[in-house]
Tab-separated table of C-alpha atoms and ligand atoms in Angstrom:
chain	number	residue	atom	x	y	z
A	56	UNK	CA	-163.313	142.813	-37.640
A	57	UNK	CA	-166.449	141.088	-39.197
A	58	UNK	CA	-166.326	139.313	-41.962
A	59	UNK	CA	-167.561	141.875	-44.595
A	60	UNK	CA	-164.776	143.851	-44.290
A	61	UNK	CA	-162.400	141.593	-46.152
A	62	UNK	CA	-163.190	142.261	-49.098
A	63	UNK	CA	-165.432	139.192	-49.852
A	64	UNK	CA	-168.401	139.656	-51.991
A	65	UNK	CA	-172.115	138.829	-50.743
A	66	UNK	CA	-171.689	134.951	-52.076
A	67	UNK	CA	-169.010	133.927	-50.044
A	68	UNK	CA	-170.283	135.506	-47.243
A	69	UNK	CA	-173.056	133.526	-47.111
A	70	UNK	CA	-170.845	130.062	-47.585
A	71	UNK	CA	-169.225	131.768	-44.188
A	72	UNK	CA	-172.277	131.881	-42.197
A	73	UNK	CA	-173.538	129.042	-43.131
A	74	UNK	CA	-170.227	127.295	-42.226
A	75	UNK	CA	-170.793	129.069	-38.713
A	76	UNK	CA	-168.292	131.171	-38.648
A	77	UNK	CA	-168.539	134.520	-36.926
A	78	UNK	CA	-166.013	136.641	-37.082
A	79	UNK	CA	-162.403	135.684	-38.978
A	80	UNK	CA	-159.221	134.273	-37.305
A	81	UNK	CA	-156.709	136.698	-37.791
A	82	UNK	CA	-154.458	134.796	-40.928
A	83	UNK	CA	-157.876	135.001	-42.423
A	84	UNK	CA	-157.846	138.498	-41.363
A	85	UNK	CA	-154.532	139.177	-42.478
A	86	UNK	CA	-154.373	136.945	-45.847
A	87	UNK	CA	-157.663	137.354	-47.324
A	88	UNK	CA	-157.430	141.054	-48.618
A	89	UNK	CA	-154.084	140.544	-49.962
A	90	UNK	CA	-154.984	136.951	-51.802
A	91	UNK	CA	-157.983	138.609	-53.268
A	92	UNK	CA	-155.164	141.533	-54.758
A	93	UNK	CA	-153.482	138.248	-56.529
A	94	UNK	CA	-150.521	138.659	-54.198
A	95	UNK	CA	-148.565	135.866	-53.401
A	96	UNK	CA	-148.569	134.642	-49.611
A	97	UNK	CA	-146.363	132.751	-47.248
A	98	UNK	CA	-148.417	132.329	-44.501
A	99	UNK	CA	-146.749	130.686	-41.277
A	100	UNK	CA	-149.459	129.242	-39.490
A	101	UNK	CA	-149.982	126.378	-37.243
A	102	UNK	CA	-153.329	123.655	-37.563
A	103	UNK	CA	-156.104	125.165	-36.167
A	104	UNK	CA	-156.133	128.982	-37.063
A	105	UNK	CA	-158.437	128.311	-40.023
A	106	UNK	CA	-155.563	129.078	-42.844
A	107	UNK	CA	-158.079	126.420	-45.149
A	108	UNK	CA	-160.479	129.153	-45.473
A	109	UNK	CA	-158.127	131.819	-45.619
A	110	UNK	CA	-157.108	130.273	-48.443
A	111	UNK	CA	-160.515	128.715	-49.868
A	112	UNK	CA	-162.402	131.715	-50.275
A	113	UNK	CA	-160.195	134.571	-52.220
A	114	UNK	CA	-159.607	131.553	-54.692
A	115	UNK	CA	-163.055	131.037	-54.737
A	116	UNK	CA	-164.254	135.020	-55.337
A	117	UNK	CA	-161.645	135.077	-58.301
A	118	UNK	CA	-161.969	131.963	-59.983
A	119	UNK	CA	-164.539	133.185	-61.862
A	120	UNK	CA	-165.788	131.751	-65.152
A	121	UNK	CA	-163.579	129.346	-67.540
A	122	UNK	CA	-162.414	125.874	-68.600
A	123	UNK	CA	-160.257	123.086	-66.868
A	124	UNK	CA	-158.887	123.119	-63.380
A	125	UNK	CA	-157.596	126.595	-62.251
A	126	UNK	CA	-156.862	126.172	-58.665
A	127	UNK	CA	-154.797	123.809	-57.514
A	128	UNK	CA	-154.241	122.873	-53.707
A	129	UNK	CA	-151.429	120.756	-52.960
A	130	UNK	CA	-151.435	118.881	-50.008
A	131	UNK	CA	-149.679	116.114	-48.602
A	132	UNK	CA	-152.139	113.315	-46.852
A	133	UNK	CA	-155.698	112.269	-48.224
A	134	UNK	CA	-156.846	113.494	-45.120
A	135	UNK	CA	-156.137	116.793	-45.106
A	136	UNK	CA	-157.270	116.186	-49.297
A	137	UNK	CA	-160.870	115.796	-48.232
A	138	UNK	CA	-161.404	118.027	-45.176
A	139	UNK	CA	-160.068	121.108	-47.860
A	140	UNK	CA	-162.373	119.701	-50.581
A	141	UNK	CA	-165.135	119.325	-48.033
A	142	UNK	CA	-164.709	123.134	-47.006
A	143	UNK	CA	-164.187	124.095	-50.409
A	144	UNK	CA	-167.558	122.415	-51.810
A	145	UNK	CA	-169.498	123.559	-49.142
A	146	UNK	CA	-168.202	127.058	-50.306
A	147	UNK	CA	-168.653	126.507	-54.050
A	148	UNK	CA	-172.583	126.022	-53.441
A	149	UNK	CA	-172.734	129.421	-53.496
A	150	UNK	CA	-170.575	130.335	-56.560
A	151	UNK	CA	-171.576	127.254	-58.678
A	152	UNK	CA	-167.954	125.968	-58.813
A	153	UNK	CA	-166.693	122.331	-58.994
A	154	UNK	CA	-164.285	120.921	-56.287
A	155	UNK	CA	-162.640	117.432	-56.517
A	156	UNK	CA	-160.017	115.922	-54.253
A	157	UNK	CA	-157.870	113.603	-56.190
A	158	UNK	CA	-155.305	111.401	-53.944
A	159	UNK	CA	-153.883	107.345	-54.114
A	160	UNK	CA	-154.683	104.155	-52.096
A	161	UNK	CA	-158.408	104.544	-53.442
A	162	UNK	CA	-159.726	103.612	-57.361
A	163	UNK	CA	-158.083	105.653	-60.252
A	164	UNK	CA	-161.240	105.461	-62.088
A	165	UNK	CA	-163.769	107.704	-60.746
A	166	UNK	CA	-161.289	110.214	-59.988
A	167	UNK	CA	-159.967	110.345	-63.711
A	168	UNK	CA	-164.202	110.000	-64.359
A	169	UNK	CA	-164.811	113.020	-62.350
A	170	UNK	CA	-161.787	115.495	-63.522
A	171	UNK	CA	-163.383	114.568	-67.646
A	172	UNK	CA	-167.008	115.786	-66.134
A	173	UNK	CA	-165.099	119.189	-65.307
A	174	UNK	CA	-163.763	120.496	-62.487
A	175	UNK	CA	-162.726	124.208	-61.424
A	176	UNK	CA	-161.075	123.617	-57.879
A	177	UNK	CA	-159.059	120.619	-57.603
A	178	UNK	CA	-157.135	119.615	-54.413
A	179	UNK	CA	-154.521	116.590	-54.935
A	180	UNK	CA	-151.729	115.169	-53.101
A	181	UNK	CA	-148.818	115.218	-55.321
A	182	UNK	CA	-148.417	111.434	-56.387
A	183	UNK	CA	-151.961	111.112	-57.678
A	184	UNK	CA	-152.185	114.447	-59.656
A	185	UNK	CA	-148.977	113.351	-61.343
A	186	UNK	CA	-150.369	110.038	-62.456
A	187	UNK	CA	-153.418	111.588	-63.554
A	188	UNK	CA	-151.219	113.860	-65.250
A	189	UNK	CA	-149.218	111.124	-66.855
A	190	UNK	CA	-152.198	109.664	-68.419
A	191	UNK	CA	-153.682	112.597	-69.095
A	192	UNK	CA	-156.565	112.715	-67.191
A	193	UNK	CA	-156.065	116.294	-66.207
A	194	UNK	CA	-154.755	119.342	-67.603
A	195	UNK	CA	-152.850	121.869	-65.546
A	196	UNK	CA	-152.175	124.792	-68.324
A	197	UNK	CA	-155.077	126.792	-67.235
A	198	UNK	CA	-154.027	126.654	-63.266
A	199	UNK	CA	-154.400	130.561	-62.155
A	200	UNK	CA	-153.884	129.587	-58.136
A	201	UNK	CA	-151.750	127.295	-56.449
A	202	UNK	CA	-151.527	126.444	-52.815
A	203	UNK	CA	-148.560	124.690	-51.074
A	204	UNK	CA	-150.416	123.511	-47.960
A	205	UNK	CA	-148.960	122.866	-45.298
A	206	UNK	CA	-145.273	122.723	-47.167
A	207	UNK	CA	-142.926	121.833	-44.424
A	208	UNK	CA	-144.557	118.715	-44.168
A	209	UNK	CA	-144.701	117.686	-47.892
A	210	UNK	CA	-140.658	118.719	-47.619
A	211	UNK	CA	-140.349	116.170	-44.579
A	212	UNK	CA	-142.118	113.173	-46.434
A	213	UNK	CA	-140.176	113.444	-49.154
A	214	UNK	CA	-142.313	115.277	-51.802
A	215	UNK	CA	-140.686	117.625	-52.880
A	216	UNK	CA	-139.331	116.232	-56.554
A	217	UNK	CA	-142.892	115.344	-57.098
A	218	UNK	CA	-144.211	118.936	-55.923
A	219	UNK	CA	-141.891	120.394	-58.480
A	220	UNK	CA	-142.819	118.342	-61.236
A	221	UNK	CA	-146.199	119.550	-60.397
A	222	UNK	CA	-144.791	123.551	-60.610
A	223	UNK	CA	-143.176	122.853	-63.737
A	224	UNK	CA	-146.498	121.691	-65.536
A	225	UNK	CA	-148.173	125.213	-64.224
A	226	UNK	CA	-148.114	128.274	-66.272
A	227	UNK	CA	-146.318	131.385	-65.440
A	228	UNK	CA	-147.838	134.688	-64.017
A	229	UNK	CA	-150.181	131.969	-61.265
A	230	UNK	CA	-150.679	133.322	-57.982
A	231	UNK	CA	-148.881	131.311	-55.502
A	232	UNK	CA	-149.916	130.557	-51.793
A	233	UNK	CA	-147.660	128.768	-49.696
A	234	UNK	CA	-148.963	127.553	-46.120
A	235	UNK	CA	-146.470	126.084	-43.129
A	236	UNK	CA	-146.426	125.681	-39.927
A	237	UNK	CA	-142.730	125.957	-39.283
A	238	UNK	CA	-140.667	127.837	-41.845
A	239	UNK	CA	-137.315	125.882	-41.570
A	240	UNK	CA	-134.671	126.480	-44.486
A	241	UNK	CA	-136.077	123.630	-46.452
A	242	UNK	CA	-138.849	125.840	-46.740
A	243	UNK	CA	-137.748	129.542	-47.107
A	244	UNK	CA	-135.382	127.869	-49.944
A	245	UNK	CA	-138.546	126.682	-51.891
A	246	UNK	CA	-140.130	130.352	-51.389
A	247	UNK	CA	-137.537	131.601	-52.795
A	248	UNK	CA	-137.298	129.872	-55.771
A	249	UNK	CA	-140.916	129.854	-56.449
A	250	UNK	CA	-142.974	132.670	-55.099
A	251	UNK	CA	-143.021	136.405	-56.448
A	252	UNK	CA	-142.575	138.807	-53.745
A	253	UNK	CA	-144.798	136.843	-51.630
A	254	UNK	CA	-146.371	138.856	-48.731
A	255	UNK	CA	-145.247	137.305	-45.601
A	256	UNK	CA	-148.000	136.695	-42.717
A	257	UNK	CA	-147.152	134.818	-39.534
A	258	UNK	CA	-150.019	134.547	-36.777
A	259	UNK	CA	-148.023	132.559	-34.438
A	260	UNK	CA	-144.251	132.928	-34.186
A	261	UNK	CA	-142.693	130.286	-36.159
A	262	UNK	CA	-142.585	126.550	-34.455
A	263	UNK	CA	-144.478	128.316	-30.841
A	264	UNK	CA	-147.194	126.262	-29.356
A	265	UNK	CA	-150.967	127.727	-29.181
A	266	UNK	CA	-150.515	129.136	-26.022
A	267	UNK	CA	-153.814	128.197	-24.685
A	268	UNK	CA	-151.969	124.646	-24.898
A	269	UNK	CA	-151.193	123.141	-21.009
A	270	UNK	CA	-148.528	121.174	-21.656
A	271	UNK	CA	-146.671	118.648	-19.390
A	272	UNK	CA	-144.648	115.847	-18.880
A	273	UNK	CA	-144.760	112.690	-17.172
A	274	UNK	CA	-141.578	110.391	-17.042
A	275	UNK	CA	-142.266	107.141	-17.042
A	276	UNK	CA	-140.426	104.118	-18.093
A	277	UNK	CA	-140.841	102.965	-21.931
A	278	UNK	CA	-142.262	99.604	-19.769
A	279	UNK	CA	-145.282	101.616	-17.976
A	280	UNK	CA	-146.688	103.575	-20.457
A	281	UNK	CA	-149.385	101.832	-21.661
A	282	UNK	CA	-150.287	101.283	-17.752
A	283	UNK	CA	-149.927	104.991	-17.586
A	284	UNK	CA	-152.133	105.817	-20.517
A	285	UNK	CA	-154.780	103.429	-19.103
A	286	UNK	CA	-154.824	105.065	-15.485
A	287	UNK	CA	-154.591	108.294	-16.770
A	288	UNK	CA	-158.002	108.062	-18.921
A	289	UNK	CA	-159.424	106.004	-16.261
A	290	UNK	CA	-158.840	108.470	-13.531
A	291	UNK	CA	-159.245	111.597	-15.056
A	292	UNK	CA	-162.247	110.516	-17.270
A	293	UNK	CA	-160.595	111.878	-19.856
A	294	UNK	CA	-163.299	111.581	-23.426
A	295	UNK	CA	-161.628	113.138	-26.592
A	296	UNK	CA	-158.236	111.986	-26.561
A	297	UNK	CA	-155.237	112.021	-29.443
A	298	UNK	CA	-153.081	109.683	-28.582
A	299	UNK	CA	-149.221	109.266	-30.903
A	300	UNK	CA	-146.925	107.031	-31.184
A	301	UNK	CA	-143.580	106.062	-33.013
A	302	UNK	CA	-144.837	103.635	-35.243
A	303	UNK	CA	-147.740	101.856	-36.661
A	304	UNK	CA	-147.274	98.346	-35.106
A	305	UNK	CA	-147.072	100.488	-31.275
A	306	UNK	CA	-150.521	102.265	-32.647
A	307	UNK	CA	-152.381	99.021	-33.019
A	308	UNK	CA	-150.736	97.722	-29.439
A	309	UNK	CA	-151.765	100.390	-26.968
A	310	UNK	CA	-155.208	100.433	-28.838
A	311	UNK	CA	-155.171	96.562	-28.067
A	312	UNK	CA	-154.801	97.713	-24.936
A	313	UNK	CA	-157.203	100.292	-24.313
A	314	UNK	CA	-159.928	97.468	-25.298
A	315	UNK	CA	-158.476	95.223	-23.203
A	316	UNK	CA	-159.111	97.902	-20.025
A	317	UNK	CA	-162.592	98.810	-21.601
A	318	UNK	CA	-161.870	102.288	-23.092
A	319	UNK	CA	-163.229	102.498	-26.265
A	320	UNK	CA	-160.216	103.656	-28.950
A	321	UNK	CA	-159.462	102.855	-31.907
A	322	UNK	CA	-155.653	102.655	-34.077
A	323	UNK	CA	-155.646	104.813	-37.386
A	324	UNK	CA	-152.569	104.553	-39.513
A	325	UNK	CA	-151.562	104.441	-43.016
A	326	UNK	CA	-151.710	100.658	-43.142
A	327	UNK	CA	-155.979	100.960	-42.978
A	328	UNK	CA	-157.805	101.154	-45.847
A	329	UNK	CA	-159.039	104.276	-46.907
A	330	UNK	CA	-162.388	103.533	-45.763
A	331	UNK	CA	-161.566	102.100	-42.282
A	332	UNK	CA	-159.458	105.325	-41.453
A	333	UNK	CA	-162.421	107.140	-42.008
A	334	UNK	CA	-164.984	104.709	-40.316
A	335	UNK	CA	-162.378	105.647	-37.206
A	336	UNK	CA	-162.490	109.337	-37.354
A	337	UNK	CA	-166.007	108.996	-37.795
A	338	UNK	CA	-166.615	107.004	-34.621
A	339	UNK	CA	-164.127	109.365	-33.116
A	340	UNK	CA	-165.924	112.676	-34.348
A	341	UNK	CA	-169.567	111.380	-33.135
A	342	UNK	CA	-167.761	110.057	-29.309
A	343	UNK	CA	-168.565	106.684	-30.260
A	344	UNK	CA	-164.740	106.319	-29.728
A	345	UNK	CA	-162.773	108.198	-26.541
A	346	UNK	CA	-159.422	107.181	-27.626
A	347	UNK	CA	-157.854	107.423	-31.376
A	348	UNK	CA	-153.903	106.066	-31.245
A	349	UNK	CA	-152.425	107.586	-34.341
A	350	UNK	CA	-148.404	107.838	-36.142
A	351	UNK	CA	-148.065	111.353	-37.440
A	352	UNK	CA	-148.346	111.214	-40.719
A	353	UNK	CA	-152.296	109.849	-40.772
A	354	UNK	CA	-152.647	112.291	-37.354
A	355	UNK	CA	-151.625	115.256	-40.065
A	356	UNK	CA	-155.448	115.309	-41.485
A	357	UNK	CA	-157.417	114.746	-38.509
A	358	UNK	CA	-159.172	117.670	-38.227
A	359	UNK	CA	-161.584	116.690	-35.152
A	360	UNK	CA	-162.819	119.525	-33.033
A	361	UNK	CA	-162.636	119.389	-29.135
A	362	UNK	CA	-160.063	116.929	-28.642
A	363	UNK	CA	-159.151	117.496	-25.427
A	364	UNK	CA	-156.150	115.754	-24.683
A	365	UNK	CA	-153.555	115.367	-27.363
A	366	UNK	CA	-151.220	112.664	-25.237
A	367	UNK	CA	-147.313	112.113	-27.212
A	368	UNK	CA	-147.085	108.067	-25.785
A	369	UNK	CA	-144.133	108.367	-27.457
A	370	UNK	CA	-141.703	111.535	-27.879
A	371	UNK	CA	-141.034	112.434	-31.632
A	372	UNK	CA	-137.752	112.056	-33.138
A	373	UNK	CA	-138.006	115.633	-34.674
A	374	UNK	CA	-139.227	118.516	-32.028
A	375	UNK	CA	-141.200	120.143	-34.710
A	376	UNK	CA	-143.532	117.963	-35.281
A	377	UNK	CA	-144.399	118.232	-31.311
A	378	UNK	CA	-145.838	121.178	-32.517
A	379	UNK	CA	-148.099	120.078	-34.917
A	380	UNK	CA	-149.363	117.541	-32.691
A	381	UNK	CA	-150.523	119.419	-29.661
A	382	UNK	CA	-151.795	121.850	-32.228
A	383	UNK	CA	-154.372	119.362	-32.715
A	384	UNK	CA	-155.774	119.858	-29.245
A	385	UNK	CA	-157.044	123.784	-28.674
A	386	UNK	CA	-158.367	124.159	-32.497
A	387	UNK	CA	-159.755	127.456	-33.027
A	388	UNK	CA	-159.257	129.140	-29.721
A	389	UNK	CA	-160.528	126.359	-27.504
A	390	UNK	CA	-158.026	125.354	-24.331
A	391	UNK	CA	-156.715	121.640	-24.649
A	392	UNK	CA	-153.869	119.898	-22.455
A	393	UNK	CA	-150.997	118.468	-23.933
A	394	UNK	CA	-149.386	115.360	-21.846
A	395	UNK	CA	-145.835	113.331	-23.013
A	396	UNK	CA	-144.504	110.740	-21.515
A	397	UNK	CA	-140.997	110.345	-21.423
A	398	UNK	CA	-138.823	107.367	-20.943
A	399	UNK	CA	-135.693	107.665	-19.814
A	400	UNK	CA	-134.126	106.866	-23.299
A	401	UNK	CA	-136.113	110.133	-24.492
A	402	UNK	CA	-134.727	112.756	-22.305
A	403	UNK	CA	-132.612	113.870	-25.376
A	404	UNK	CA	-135.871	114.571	-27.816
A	405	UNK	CA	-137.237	116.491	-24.962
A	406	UNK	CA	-134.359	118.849	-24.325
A	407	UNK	CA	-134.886	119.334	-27.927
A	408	UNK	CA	-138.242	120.231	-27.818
A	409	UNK	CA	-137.745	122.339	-24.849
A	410	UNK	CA	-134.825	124.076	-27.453
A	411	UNK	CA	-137.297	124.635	-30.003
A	412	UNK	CA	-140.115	125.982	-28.242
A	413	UNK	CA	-138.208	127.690	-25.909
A	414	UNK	CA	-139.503	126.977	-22.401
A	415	UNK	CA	-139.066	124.187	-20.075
A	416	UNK	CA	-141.889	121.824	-19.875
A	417	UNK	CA	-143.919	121.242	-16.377
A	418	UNK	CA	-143.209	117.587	-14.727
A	419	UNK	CA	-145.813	115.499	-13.329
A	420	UNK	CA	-146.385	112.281	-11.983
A	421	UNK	CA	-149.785	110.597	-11.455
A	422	UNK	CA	-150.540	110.115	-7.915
A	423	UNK	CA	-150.607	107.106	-6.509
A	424	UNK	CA	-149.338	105.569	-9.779
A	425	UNK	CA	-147.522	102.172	-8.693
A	426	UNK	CA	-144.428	103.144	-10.931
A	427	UNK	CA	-141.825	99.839	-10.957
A	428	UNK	CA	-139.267	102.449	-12.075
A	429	UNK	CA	-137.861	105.255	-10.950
A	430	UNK	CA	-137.277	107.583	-13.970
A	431	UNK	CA	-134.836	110.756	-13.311
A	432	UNK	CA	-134.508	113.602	-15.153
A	433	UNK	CA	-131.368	114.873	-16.198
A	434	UNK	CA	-129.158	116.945	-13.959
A	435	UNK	CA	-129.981	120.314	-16.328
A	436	UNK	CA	-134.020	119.317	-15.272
A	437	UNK	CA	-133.166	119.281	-11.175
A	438	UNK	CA	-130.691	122.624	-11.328
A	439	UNK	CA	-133.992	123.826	-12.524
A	440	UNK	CA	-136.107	123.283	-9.725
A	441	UNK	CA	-139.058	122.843	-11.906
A	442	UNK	CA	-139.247	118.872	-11.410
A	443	UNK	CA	-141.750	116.878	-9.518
A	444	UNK	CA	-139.648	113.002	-9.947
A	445	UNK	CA	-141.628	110.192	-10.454
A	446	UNK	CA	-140.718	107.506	-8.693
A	447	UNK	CA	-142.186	104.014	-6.459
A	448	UNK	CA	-141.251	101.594	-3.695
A	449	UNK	CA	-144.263	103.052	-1.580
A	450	UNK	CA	-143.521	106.953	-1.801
A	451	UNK	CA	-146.210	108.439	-2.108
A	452	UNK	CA	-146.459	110.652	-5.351
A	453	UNK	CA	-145.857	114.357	-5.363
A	454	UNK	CA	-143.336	115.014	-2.542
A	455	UNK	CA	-140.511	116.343	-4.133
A	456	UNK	CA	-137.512	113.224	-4.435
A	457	UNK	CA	-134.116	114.219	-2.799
A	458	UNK	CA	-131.708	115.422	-5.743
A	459	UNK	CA	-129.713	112.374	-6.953
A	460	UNK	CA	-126.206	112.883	-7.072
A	461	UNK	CA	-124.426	113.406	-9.583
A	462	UNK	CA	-126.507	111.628	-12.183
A	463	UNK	CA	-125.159	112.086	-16.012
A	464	UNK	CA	-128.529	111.620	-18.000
A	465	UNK	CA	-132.047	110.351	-17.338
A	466	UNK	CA	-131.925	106.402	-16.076
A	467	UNK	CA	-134.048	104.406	-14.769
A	468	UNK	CA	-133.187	102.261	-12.156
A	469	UNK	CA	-135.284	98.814	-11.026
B	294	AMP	P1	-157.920	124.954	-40.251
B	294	AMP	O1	-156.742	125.615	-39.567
B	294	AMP	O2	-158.241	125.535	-41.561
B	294	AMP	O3	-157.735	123.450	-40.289
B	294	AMP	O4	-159.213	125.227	-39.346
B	294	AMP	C1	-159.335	124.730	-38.062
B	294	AMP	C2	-160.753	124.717	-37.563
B	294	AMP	O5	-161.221	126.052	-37.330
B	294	AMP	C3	-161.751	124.082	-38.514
B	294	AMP	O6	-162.558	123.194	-37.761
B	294	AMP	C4	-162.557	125.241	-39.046
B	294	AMP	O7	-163.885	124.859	-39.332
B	294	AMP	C5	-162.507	126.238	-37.905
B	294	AMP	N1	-162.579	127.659	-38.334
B	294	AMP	C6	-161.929	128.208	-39.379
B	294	AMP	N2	-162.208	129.528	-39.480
B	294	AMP	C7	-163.049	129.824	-38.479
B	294	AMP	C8	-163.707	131.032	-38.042
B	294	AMP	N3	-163.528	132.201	-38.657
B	294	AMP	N4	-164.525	130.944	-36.974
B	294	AMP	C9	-164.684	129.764	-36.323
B	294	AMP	N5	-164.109	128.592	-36.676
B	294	AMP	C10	-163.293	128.619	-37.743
C-alpha cells in the first residue's frame, strides 16, 4: 500500500519522501488511519518497525493551528528524546510546526528558553517535563495528543508515578497513543486505566523476535568472554557491532579491551556526558567506530541502522529485554545475527529466554577457540539434541562432545 492511501494530506507526504521512505511498515499501515480518526491506540510493536512515524505524522496532520504545546511524547531516555524530535522536525518543515525535546543531565536554561519562544510538539522524558512544569516553564492544559512511547520500559525504570503526574496535568477528551514492545500486566493495567477504547494493533506477536533475527548461543565461561568477543570480531571481520553488558563498569572493561586488541569500540553508558554519548554514536553511525559496548538503558535510544551484530556479552536478568536488544540488529526489514554468550552461571536466564520467546536457541562454539573451560549445558539442552558443547584440552571444535552423565545444571569444569 503506498503511502497516499493513509489518509495523509499532500504536506506530510512530502516530509515522507524526503525522509526516504517508500512505502509504509505495516503499524504505520495499520495505525495511521485510525490516529488520524482521533482514536486511541495501543500499538505493540518492537524497535525497528517505524512506530515513531506512525505516530509522528497523524499528530502532525491534526495539530493544526493554536497556542502552547499540544502534543506531548513521553519517552523514557534522552536518546530516544532526540531521535523522535529529530524525525518530528524534519516532518514539521513542511507544516510550519515547532518541535522541542526537553530531557535532564543537560542545562535547564535553554530548554525553559525554548518552550517561552513557543512550541507545538514537545517530546520530554518524564523527570524534566515535570520540573519544567514545577517552575512553570511549560503549560500542559492545551495538550490534544499524548504518546506513551515505548511504555513497558518507562514501567521497568521506575517512571511510572512521574508519568502519572504528567496524565494528571493533561486535559480530558486528549487522544491517547500508547507504544510497547511487550505488553506485560504492568502495562495492560495502565491501558486500562488511561486509554478510551483504544484500538489495539500488534505487528509482531507480543515479546517474538524479528524473525529475520539469526540468533545463537555460545557458552563460554564468564572468564573467556572478552577473549571470545575479541576472536569473534577478529575472525569474522565483523564491522557494526552492539555489544551489552550487565553493568556500566563491565561496558568500559571489554571496551578497554577491544583497544587493547586494536578494534576500534567505544563504551556508552549513562555515566557519559550528554555530549560524549553522542560523540560515540556519532563515530559509531559514520564506522569510525566497529564496536559500541552499551548497558540497556543508554542501548534503548540507539537508533543506528545496519548494525549487524547485536552480541548479549552478558545474558539479561529479565528475558524481555533480550528482545529489545536483538531488535536493534535487523531495523526495518534488514537481516542481522544475534550472538549470547553464556556462562555457566547464566544457564537459568537463558531457559528463560528460551520460555519467553518460545524456541530453543542454536549452540555454537568458535572453532578452534582455545577454551580453558569446558562449559555444559544443562541436561534439558542435551535431551534436546540441538547442542554443539564447547569445550578444550585439544578437541578440536565442532564434533559433537559425548553426553555427560548425569549432570544437574550447566558447570564448568577446569
Ligand atoms: P522506529 O521503529 O520508529 O525507531 O524506526 C526504525 C527505523 O526505520 C528508523 O531508522 C526509520 O527511519 C526507519 N523507517 C521508519 N519507517 C520507514 C519506512 N516506511 N520505510 C523505510 N524505513 C522506515
Amino acid at each position: 500500500m503506498p503511502f497516499s492511501r493513509l489518509g495523509l494530506e499532500s504536506r506530510l507526504l512530502k516530509a515522507v519522501s524526503a525522509a526516504g521512505y517508500q512505502q509504509p511498515t505495516e503499524i504505520q499501515e495499520q495505525a495511521v488511519p485510525k490516529a488520524l480518526a482521533g482514536r486511541d491506540i495501543v500499538g505493540c510493536a518492537q524497535t525497528g518497525t517505524g512506530k515513531t512515524a506512525a505516530f509522528i505524522l497523524p499528530i502532525l496532520q491534526r495539530l493544526g493551528k493554536g497556542r502552547g504545546v499540544r502534543a506531548l511524547v513521553v519517552t523514557p531516555t534522552r536518546e530516544l528524546a532526540l531521535q523522535i524530535e529529530e524525525f518530528a522536525r524534519d516532518c514539521a518543515r513542511f507544516t510550519g510546526h515547532r518541535t522541542l525535546a526537553v530531557f535532564g543531565g543537560v542545562g535547564y536554561q535553554p530548554q525553559a528558553k525554548k518552550l517561552r519562544r513557543g512550541v507545538d510538539l514537545l517530546v520530554a522524558t518524564p523527570g524534566r517535563l515535570l520540573d519544567l512544569h514545577r517552575h512553570g516553564d511549560v503549560r500542559l492544559d492545551a495538550v490534544e495528543t499524548l504518546v506513551l512511547d515505548e511504555a513497558d520500559r518507562m514501567l521497568d525504570m521506575g517512571f511510572w508515578p512521574d508519568v502519572r503526574r504528567i496524565i494528571g496535568l493533561l486535559p480530558d477528551g486528549r487522544q491517547n497513543l500508547l507504544f510497547s514492545a511487550t505488553m506485560s500486566a504492568k502495562v495492560l493495567g495502565v491501558i486500562r486505566s488511561t486509554l478510551d477504547r483504544p484500538v489495539r494493533i500488534e505487528v509482531q506477536p507480543s515479546a517474538t523476535p524479528v524473525e529475520a533475527i539469526d540468533q545463537s548461543v555460545y557458552p563460554v565461561s564468564a572468564m573467556q568472554k572478552s577473549e571470545l568477543l575479541v576472536e569473534l570480531i577478529k575472525r569474522q571481520g565483523l564491522e557494526r557491532v552492539l555489544v551489552f553488558t550487565r553493568t556500566k563498569h563491565r561496558a568500559d572493561r571489554v571496551a578497554r579491551v577491544l583497544k587493547r586488541q586494536g578494534i576500534k569500540g567505544s563504551a556508552i553508558h549513562s555515566n557519559f556526558s550528554q555530549s560524549r554519548r553522542q560523540k560515540a554514536l556519532e563515530a559509531f553511525r559514520r564506522g569510525k567506530c566497529r564496536v559500541l559496548v552499551a548497558t540497556d538503558i543508554v542501548a534503548r535510544g540507539i537508533d543506528v541502522e545496519d548494525i549487524s551484530h547485536v552480541i548479549n556479552y552478558d545474558l539479561p536478568q529479565d528475558a524481555e529485554v533480550y528482545v529489545h536488544r536483538i531488535g536493534r540488529t535487523a531495523r526495518a526489514g534488514s537481516s542481522g545475527t544475534a550472538i549470547s554468550f553464556m556462562s555457566p552461571e547464566e544457564a537459568g536466564l537463558l531457559r528463560a529466554i528460551e520460555g519467553l520467546i518460545g524456541s530453543t536457541l542454536d549452540c555454537r562454539d568458535l572453532e578452534d577457540f582455545t577454551y580453558a573451560h569446558r562449559v555444559v549445558p544443562s541436561p534439558e539442552r542435551e535431551a534436546k539434541k540441538t547442542r554443539r558443547l564447547v569445550y578444550n584440552g585439544g578437541a578440536r571444535a565442532g564434533r559433537r562432545r559425548r553426553r555427560p552423565r548425569r549432570r544437574p545444571a550447566a558447570a564448568v569444569r577446569a
